[in-house]
């Protein structure tokens, strides 16, 4: 329970405006979301809440996480960002994961899934990242990924190709996400892109709460 208490301190507010009726106490919904973000499966959360007399299915708990629409909120503290793209598998389906991490704080600024990887999806990711954080003076740290370097060069961004150093921040984040995808895959019989994206954003919120 210490991990849950730490998360409660790290997330000051979970928006529960999606709750339309009081069938489930709000404290139970919030605690259920927090438990899932700490790594408990949906079924484990369901059993955990039963101890307090709250009987809700794993599907209901999944819907809480989905409707809460948790998204990472951070600020760029340095003049560098580590970015990367990586193919991951969920239930045998291929998705391409794009992420941006502040190497100074190790916080996830933005994370997105796409059904394919090409220059267009790379531009979508970078455009959304720039829209959120206005990155005119930021240098991007990349490896030799297929599209990031070429798109950054074509679109006039500053970037540096490196394999280690500050760029390791994104590698550590991707390793953690890959580890967590096993529990995600065990929670669903199929994977929709929107569902996977929402889950990743919730994981990013949890990850950032542990960096302070």
PDB file of C-alpha atoms in Angstrom:
ATOM      1  CA  UNK A   1       0.000   0.000   0.000  1.00  0.00           C
ATOM      2  CA  UNK A   2       2.997   2.328   0.363  1.00  0.00           C
ATOM      3  CA  UNK A   3       3.221   2.573  -3.436  1.00  0.00           C
ATOM      4  CA  UNK A   4      -0.450   3.590  -3.650  1.00  0.00           C
ATOM      5  CA  UNK A   5       0.043   6.221  -0.945  1.00  0.00           C
ATOM      6  CA  UNK A   6       3.022   7.621  -2.845  1.00  0.00           C
ATOM      7  CA  UNK A   7       0.972   7.835  -6.015  1.00  0.00           C
ATOM      8  CA  UNK A   8      -1.798   9.606  -4.111  1.00  0.00           C
ATOM      9  CA  UNK A   9       0.715  12.292  -3.179  1.00  0.00           C
ATOM     10  CA  UNK A  10       2.106  12.511  -6.724  1.00  0.00           C
ATOM     11  CA  UNK A  11      -1.273  12.952  -8.460  1.00  0.00           C
ATOM     12  CA  UNK A  12      -2.917  15.927  -6.834  1.00  0.00           C
ATOM     13  CA  UNK A  13      -6.148  15.634  -8.800  1.00  0.00           C
ATOM     14  CA  UNK A  14      -7.934  13.052 -10.910  1.00  0.00           C
ATOM     15  CA  UNK A  15     -10.848  14.551 -12.828  1.00  0.00           C
ATOM     16  CA  UNK A  16     -13.949  12.519 -12.020  1.00  0.00           C
ATOM     17  CA  UNK A  17     -16.379  14.732 -13.918  1.00  0.00           C
ATOM     18  CA  UNK A  18     -17.133  11.756 -16.161  1.00  0.00           C
ATOM     19  CA  UNK A  19     -19.042  10.119 -13.282  1.00  0.00           C
ATOM     20  CA  UNK A  20     -22.710  10.540 -14.158  1.00  0.00           C
ATOM     21  CA  UNK A  21     -24.253   8.834 -11.158  1.00  0.00           C
ATOM     22  CA  UNK A  22     -23.226   7.851  -7.649  1.00  0.00           C
ATOM     23  CA  UNK A  23     -23.484   4.086  -8.053  1.00  0.00           C
ATOM     24  CA  UNK A  24     -19.842   3.826  -7.005  1.00  0.00           C
ATOM     25  CA  UNK A  25     -18.330   6.104  -4.328  1.00  0.00           C
ATOM     26  CA  UNK A  26     -15.897   8.561  -5.881  1.00  0.00           C
ATOM     27  CA  UNK A  27     -13.143   7.621  -3.467  1.00  0.00           C
ATOM     28  CA  UNK A  28     -13.403   4.026  -4.745  1.00  0.00           C
ATOM     29  CA  UNK A  29     -13.136   5.116  -8.379  1.00  0.00           C
ATOM     30  CA  UNK A  30     -10.102   7.256  -7.628  1.00  0.00           C
ATOM     31  CA  UNK A  31      -8.454   4.504  -5.591  1.00  0.00           C
ATOM     32  CA  UNK A  32      -9.198   1.962  -8.329  1.00  0.00           C
ATOM     33  CA  UNK A  33      -7.514   4.147 -10.940  1.00  0.00           C
ATOM     34  CA  UNK A  34      -4.490   4.675  -8.712  1.00  0.00           C
ATOM     35  CA  UNK A  35      -4.162   0.955  -7.982  1.00  0.00           C
ATOM     36  CA  UNK A  36      -4.172   0.144 -11.693  1.00  0.00           C
ATOM     37  CA  UNK A  37      -1.528   2.784 -12.387  1.00  0.00           C
ATOM     38  CA  UNK A  38       0.760   1.264  -9.767  1.00  0.00           C
ATOM     39  CA  UNK A  39       0.789  -1.967 -11.771  1.00  0.00           C
ATOM     40  CA  UNK A  40      -2.144  -3.979 -10.451  1.00  0.00           C
ATOM     41  CA  UNK A  41      -4.168  -5.747 -13.140  1.00  0.00           C
ATOM     42  CA  UNK A  42      -7.811  -4.798 -13.572  1.00  0.00           C
ATOM     43  CA  UNK A  43      -8.913  -8.054 -11.955  1.00  0.00           C
ATOM     44  CA  UNK A  44      -6.553  -7.479  -9.023  1.00  0.00           C
ATOM     45  CA  UNK A  45      -8.054  -4.023  -8.534  1.00  0.00           C
ATOM     46  CA  UNK A  46     -11.541  -5.527  -8.612  1.00  0.00           C
ATOM     47  CA  UNK A  47     -10.605  -7.997  -5.858  1.00  0.00           C
ATOM     48  CA  UNK A  48      -8.868  -5.248  -3.878  1.00  0.00           C
ATOM     49  CA  UNK A  49     -11.993  -3.058  -3.865  1.00  0.00           C
ATOM     50  CA  UNK A  50     -14.121  -6.022  -2.758  1.00  0.00           C
ATOM     51  CA  UNK A  51     -12.298  -5.847   0.582  1.00  0.00           C
ATOM     52  CA  UNK A  52     -14.071  -2.512   1.135  1.00  0.00           C
ATOM     53  CA  UNK A  53     -17.459  -3.764  -0.004  1.00  0.00           C
ATOM     54  CA  UNK A  54     -17.161  -2.301  -3.514  1.00  0.00           C
ATOM     55  CA  UNK A  55     -18.049  -4.945  -6.107  1.00  0.00           C
ATOM     56  CA  UNK A  56     -17.158  -3.800  -9.600  1.00  0.00           C
ATOM     57  CA  UNK A  57     -16.022  -5.816 -12.599  1.00  0.00           C
ATOM     58  CA  UNK A  58     -12.626  -5.441 -14.248  1.00  0.00           C
ATOM     59  CA  UNK A  59     -14.468  -3.993 -17.273  1.00  0.00           C
ATOM     60  CA  UNK A  60     -15.955  -1.227 -15.104  1.00  0.00           C
ATOM     61  CA  UNK A  61     -12.501  -0.390 -13.728  1.00  0.00           C
ATOM     62  CA  UNK A  62     -11.070  -0.283 -17.244  1.00  0.00           C
ATOM     63  CA  UNK A  63     -13.808   2.196 -18.141  1.00  0.00           C
ATOM     64  CA  UNK A  64     -12.847   4.413 -15.193  1.00  0.00           C
ATOM     65  CA  UNK A  65      -9.244   4.605 -16.379  1.00  0.00           C
ATOM     66  CA  UNK A  66     -10.348   5.201 -19.964  1.00  0.00           C
ATOM     67  CA  UNK A  67     -12.868   7.944 -19.131  1.00  0.00           C
ATOM     68  CA  UNK A  68     -10.556   9.750 -16.686  1.00  0.00           C
ATOM     69  CA  UNK A  69      -8.456  10.702 -19.737  1.00  0.00           C
ATOM     70  CA  UNK A  70      -5.232  11.034 -17.742  1.00  0.00           C
ATOM     71  CA  UNK A  71      -2.450  12.726 -19.689  1.00  0.00           C
ATOM     72  CA  UNK A  72       1.115  13.574 -18.684  1.00  0.00           C
ATOM     73  CA  UNK A  73       1.651  17.223 -17.815  1.00  0.00           C
ATOM     74  CA  UNK A  74       5.198  18.480 -17.522  1.00  0.00           C
ATOM     75  CA  UNK A  75       7.478  21.338 -18.504  1.00  0.00           C
ATOM     76  CA  UNK A  76      10.690  21.387 -20.480  1.00  0.00           C
ATOM     77  CA  UNK A  77      13.413  22.132 -17.922  1.00  0.00           C
ATOM     78  CA  UNK A  78      16.441  21.935 -20.216  1.00  0.00           C
ATOM     79  CA  UNK A  79      17.346  22.739 -23.826  1.00  0.00           C
ATOM     80  CA  UNK A  80      17.424  19.072 -24.864  1.00  0.00           C
ATOM     81  CA  UNK A  81      14.779  16.392 -25.358  1.00  0.00           C
ATOM     82  CA  UNK A  82      15.347  12.671 -25.931  1.00  0.00           C
ATOM     83  CA  UNK A  83      12.963  11.301 -28.572  1.00  0.00           C
ATOM     84  CA  UNK A  84      12.602   7.857 -30.085  1.00  0.00           C
ATOM     85  CA  UNK A  85      10.329   5.512 -32.006  1.00  0.00           C
ATOM     86  CA  UNK A  86       9.961   1.798 -31.322  1.00  0.00           C
ATOM     87  CA  UNK A  87       7.797  -1.086 -32.444  1.00  0.00           C
ATOM     88  CA  UNK A  88       5.952  -2.859 -29.633  1.00  0.00           C
ATOM     89  CA  UNK A  89       3.494  -5.755 -29.626  1.00  0.00           C
ATOM     90  CA  UNK A  90       0.208  -5.969 -27.760  1.00  0.00           C
ATOM     91  CA  UNK A  91      -1.586  -9.282 -28.109  1.00  0.00           C
ATOM     92  CA  UNK A  92       0.449  -9.986 -31.228  1.00  0.00           C
ATOM     93  CA  UNK A  93      -0.546  -6.714 -32.877  1.00  0.00           C
ATOM     94  CA  UNK A  94       2.186  -4.327 -33.976  1.00  0.00           C
ATOM     95  CA  UNK A  95       2.118  -0.695 -32.863  1.00  0.00           C
ATOM     96  CA  UNK A  96       4.753   2.004 -33.207  1.00  0.00           C
ATOM     97  CA  UNK A  97       5.496   3.896 -30.032  1.00  0.00           C
ATOM     98  CA  UNK A  98       6.810   7.477 -30.176  1.00  0.00           C
ATOM     99  CA  UNK A  99       7.978   9.215 -27.037  1.00  0.00           C
ATOM    100  CA  UNK A 100       9.688  12.378 -25.779  1.00  0.00           C
ATOM    101  CA  UNK A 101      11.460  12.518 -22.409  1.00  0.00           C
ATOM    102  CA  UNK A 102      13.151  15.407 -20.595  1.00  0.00           C
ATOM    103  CA  UNK A 103      16.621  13.939 -19.823  1.00  0.00           C
ATOM    104  CA  UNK A 104      17.043  16.294 -16.876  1.00  0.00           C
ATOM    105  CA  UNK A 105      13.906  15.264 -14.973  1.00  0.00           C
ATOM    106  CA  UNK A 106      13.287  11.867 -16.656  1.00  0.00           C
ATOM    107  CA  UNK A 107       9.652  12.899 -17.129  1.00  0.00           C
ATOM    108  CA  UNK A 108       7.597  11.869 -20.148  1.00  0.00           C
ATOM    109  CA  UNK A 109       6.398  14.930 -22.030  1.00  0.00           C
ATOM    110  CA  UNK A 110       4.484  13.189 -24.776  1.00  0.00           C
ATOM    111  CA  UNK A 111       3.810   9.634 -25.872  1.00  0.00           C
ATOM    112  CA  UNK A 112       1.823   8.323 -28.847  1.00  0.00           C
ATOM    113  CA  UNK A 113       0.956   5.072 -30.592  1.00  0.00           C
ATOM    114  CA  UNK A 114       0.445   4.659 -34.320  1.00  0.00           C
ATOM    115  CA  UNK A 115      -0.511   1.628 -36.417  1.00  0.00           C
ATOM    116  CA  UNK A 116       2.504   2.257 -38.671  1.00  0.00           C
ATOM    117  CA  UNK A 117       5.723   4.271 -38.735  1.00  0.00           C
ATOM    118  CA  UNK A 118       6.626   6.582 -41.598  1.00  0.00           C
ATOM    119  CA  UNK A 119       7.452  10.233 -42.192  1.00  0.00           C
ATOM    120  CA  UNK A 120       3.826  11.279 -41.830  1.00  0.00           C
ATOM    121  CA  UNK A 121       3.295   9.657 -38.424  1.00  0.00           C
ATOM    122  CA  UNK A 122       6.640  11.084 -37.310  1.00  0.00           C
ATOM    123  CA  UNK A 123       5.500  14.580 -38.324  1.00  0.00           C
ATOM    124  CA  UNK A 124       2.192  14.106 -36.515  1.00  0.00           C
ATOM    125  CA  UNK A 125       4.063  13.235 -33.341  1.00  0.00           C
ATOM    126  CA  UNK A 126       6.517  16.141 -33.603  1.00  0.00           C
ATOM    127  CA  UNK A 127       3.751  18.612 -34.495  1.00  0.00           C
ATOM    128  CA  UNK A 128       1.714  17.651 -31.432  1.00  0.00           C
ATOM    129  CA  UNK A 129       4.825  17.792 -29.236  1.00  0.00           C
ATOM    130  CA  UNK A 130       5.671  21.266 -30.563  1.00  0.00           C
ATOM    131  CA  UNK A 131       2.056  22.440 -30.111  1.00  0.00           C
ATOM    132  CA  UNK A 132       2.123  21.463 -26.458  1.00  0.00           C
ATOM    133  CA  UNK A 133       5.565  22.795 -25.516  1.00  0.00           C
ATOM    134  CA  UNK A 134       6.701  25.352 -28.173  1.00  0.00           C
ATOM    135  CA  UNK A 135      10.103  23.798 -28.773  1.00  0.00           C
ATOM    136  CA  UNK A 136      11.743  26.404 -31.011  1.00  0.00           C
ATOM    137  CA  UNK A 137      15.054  26.375 -29.121  1.00  0.00           C
ATOM    138  CA  UNK A 138      15.203  22.719 -28.087  1.00  0.00           C
ATOM    139  CA  UNK A 139      17.774  20.268 -29.419  1.00  0.00           C
ATOM    140  CA  UNK A 140      16.398  16.777 -30.018  1.00  0.00           C
ATOM    141  CA  UNK A 141      18.534  13.781 -29.085  1.00  0.00           C
ATOM    142  CA  UNK A 142      17.925  10.831 -31.417  1.00  0.00           C
ATOM    143  CA  UNK A 143      19.570   7.584 -32.427  1.00  0.00           C
ATOM    144  CA  UNK A 144      19.601   6.184 -35.954  1.00  0.00           C
ATOM    145  CA  UNK A 145      15.833   5.511 -36.017  1.00  0.00           C
ATOM    146  CA  UNK A 146      14.321   5.234 -39.486  1.00  0.00           C
ATOM    147  CA  UNK A 147      12.394   8.495 -39.669  1.00  0.00           C
ATOM    148  CA  UNK A 148      13.068  10.846 -36.761  1.00  0.00           C
ATOM    149  CA  UNK A 149      16.425  12.168 -37.950  1.00  0.00           C
ATOM    150  CA  UNK A 150      15.348  12.713 -41.540  1.00  0.00           C
ATOM    151  CA  UNK A 151      12.087  14.460 -40.586  1.00  0.00           C
ATOM    152  CA  UNK A 152      13.820  16.681 -38.027  1.00  0.00           C
ATOM    153  CA  UNK A 153      16.377  17.667 -40.671  1.00  0.00           C
ATOM    154  CA  UNK A 154      13.761  18.328 -43.362  1.00  0.00           C
ATOM    155  CA  UNK A 155      11.624  20.441 -41.033  1.00  0.00           C
ATOM    156  CA  UNK A 156      14.497  22.529 -39.684  1.00  0.00           C
ATOM    157  CA  UNK A 157      14.689  21.280 -36.085  1.00  0.00           C
ATOM    158  CA  UNK A 158      17.990  21.185 -34.205  1.00  0.00           C
ATOM    159  CA  UNK A 159      19.007  17.625 -33.389  1.00  0.00           C
ATOM    160  CA  UNK A 160      21.979  15.477 -32.462  1.00  0.00           C
ATOM    161  CA  UNK A 161      22.438  11.789 -33.169  1.00  0.00           C
ATOM    162  CA  UNK A 162      23.796   9.922 -30.149  1.00  0.00           C
ATOM    163  CA  UNK A 163      23.606   6.407 -28.748  1.00  0.00           C
ATOM    164  CA  UNK A 164      24.240   7.062 -25.059  1.00  0.00           C
ATOM    165  CA  UNK A 165      24.455   9.991 -22.635  1.00  0.00           C
ATOM    166  CA  UNK A 166      21.274  12.004 -22.131  1.00  0.00           C
ATOM    167  CA  UNK A 167      19.455  10.004 -24.804  1.00  0.00           C
ATOM    168  CA  UNK A 168      19.434   7.020 -22.424  1.00  0.00           C
ATOM    169  CA  UNK A 169      16.479   8.675 -20.666  1.00  0.00           C
ATOM    170  CA  UNK A 170      14.102   7.588 -23.431  1.00  0.00           C
ATOM    171  CA  UNK A 171      15.592   4.086 -23.514  1.00  0.00           C
ATOM    172  CA  UNK A 172      14.827   3.626 -19.811  1.00  0.00           C
ATOM    173  CA  UNK A 173      11.259   4.827 -20.305  1.00  0.00           C
ATOM    174  CA  UNK A 174      10.681   2.517 -23.276  1.00  0.00           C
ATOM    175  CA  UNK A 175      12.071  -0.422 -21.297  1.00  0.00           C
ATOM    176  CA  UNK A 176       9.587   0.275 -18.494  1.00  0.00           C
ATOM    177  CA  UNK A 177       6.698   0.576 -20.953  1.00  0.00           C
ATOM    178  CA  UNK A 178       7.598  -2.732 -22.587  1.00  0.00           C
ATOM    179  CA  UNK A 179       7.684  -4.362 -19.152  1.00  0.00           C
ATOM    180  CA  UNK A 180       4.246  -2.965 -18.334  1.00  0.00           C
ATOM    181  CA  UNK A 181       2.671  -4.032 -21.647  1.00  0.00           C
ATOM    182  CA  UNK A 182       2.519  -7.606 -20.381  1.00  0.00           C
ATOM    183  CA  UNK A 183      -0.009  -6.640 -17.697  1.00  0.00           C
ATOM    184  CA  UNK A 184      -1.896  -4.563 -20.270  1.00  0.00           C
ATOM    185  CA  UNK A 185      -2.097  -7.496 -22.689  1.00  0.00           C
ATOM    186  CA  UNK A 186      -3.450  -9.727 -19.932  1.00  0.00           C
ATOM    187  CA  UNK A 187      -6.282  -7.273 -19.285  1.00  0.00           C
ATOM    188  CA  UNK A 188      -7.910  -7.227 -22.714  1.00  0.00           C
ATOM    189  CA  UNK A 189      -8.946  -9.813 -25.282  1.00  0.00           C
ATOM    190  CA  UNK A 190      -8.251  -7.395 -28.126  1.00  0.00           C
ATOM    191  CA  UNK A 191      -6.487  -4.093 -28.520  1.00  0.00           C
ATOM    192  CA  UNK A 192      -7.956  -0.922 -30.003  1.00  0.00           C
ATOM    193  CA  UNK A 193      -5.541   1.892 -30.778  1.00  0.00           C
ATOM    194  CA  UNK A 194      -7.480   4.405 -28.678  1.00  0.00           C
ATOM    195  CA  UNK A 195      -7.559   2.024 -25.709  1.00  0.00           C
ATOM    196  CA  UNK A 196      -3.829   1.403 -25.906  1.00  0.00           C
ATOM    197  CA  UNK A 197      -3.131   5.137 -26.249  1.00  0.00           C
ATOM    198  CA  UNK A 198      -5.213   5.987 -23.179  1.00  0.00           C
ATOM    199  CA  UNK A 199      -3.480   3.282 -21.183  1.00  0.00           C
ATOM    200  CA  UNK A 200      -0.040   4.588 -22.184  1.00  0.00           C
ATOM    201  CA  UNK A 201      -0.943   8.138 -21.168  1.00  0.00           C
ATOM    202  CA  UNK A 202      -2.115   6.879 -17.783  1.00  0.00           C
ATOM    203  CA  UNK A 203       1.166   4.983 -17.356  1.00  0.00           C
ATOM    204  CA  UNK A 204       3.023   8.205 -18.241  1.00  0.00           C
ATOM    205  CA  UNK A 205       1.137  10.036 -15.469  1.00  0.00           C
ATOM    206  CA  UNK A 206       2.191   7.338 -13.015  1.00  0.00           C
ATOM    207  CA  UNK A 207       5.803   7.416 -14.278  1.00  0.00           C
ATOM    208  CA  UNK A 208       6.034  11.197 -13.878  1.00  0.00           C
ATOM    209  CA  UNK A 209       4.579  11.053 -10.364  1.00  0.00           C
ATOM    210  CA  UNK A 210       7.542   8.890  -9.325  1.00  0.00           C
ATOM    211  CA  UNK A 211      10.213  11.313 -10.592  1.00  0.00           C
ATOM    212  CA  UNK A 212       9.667  14.026  -7.978  1.00  0.00           C
TER     213      UNK A 212
END
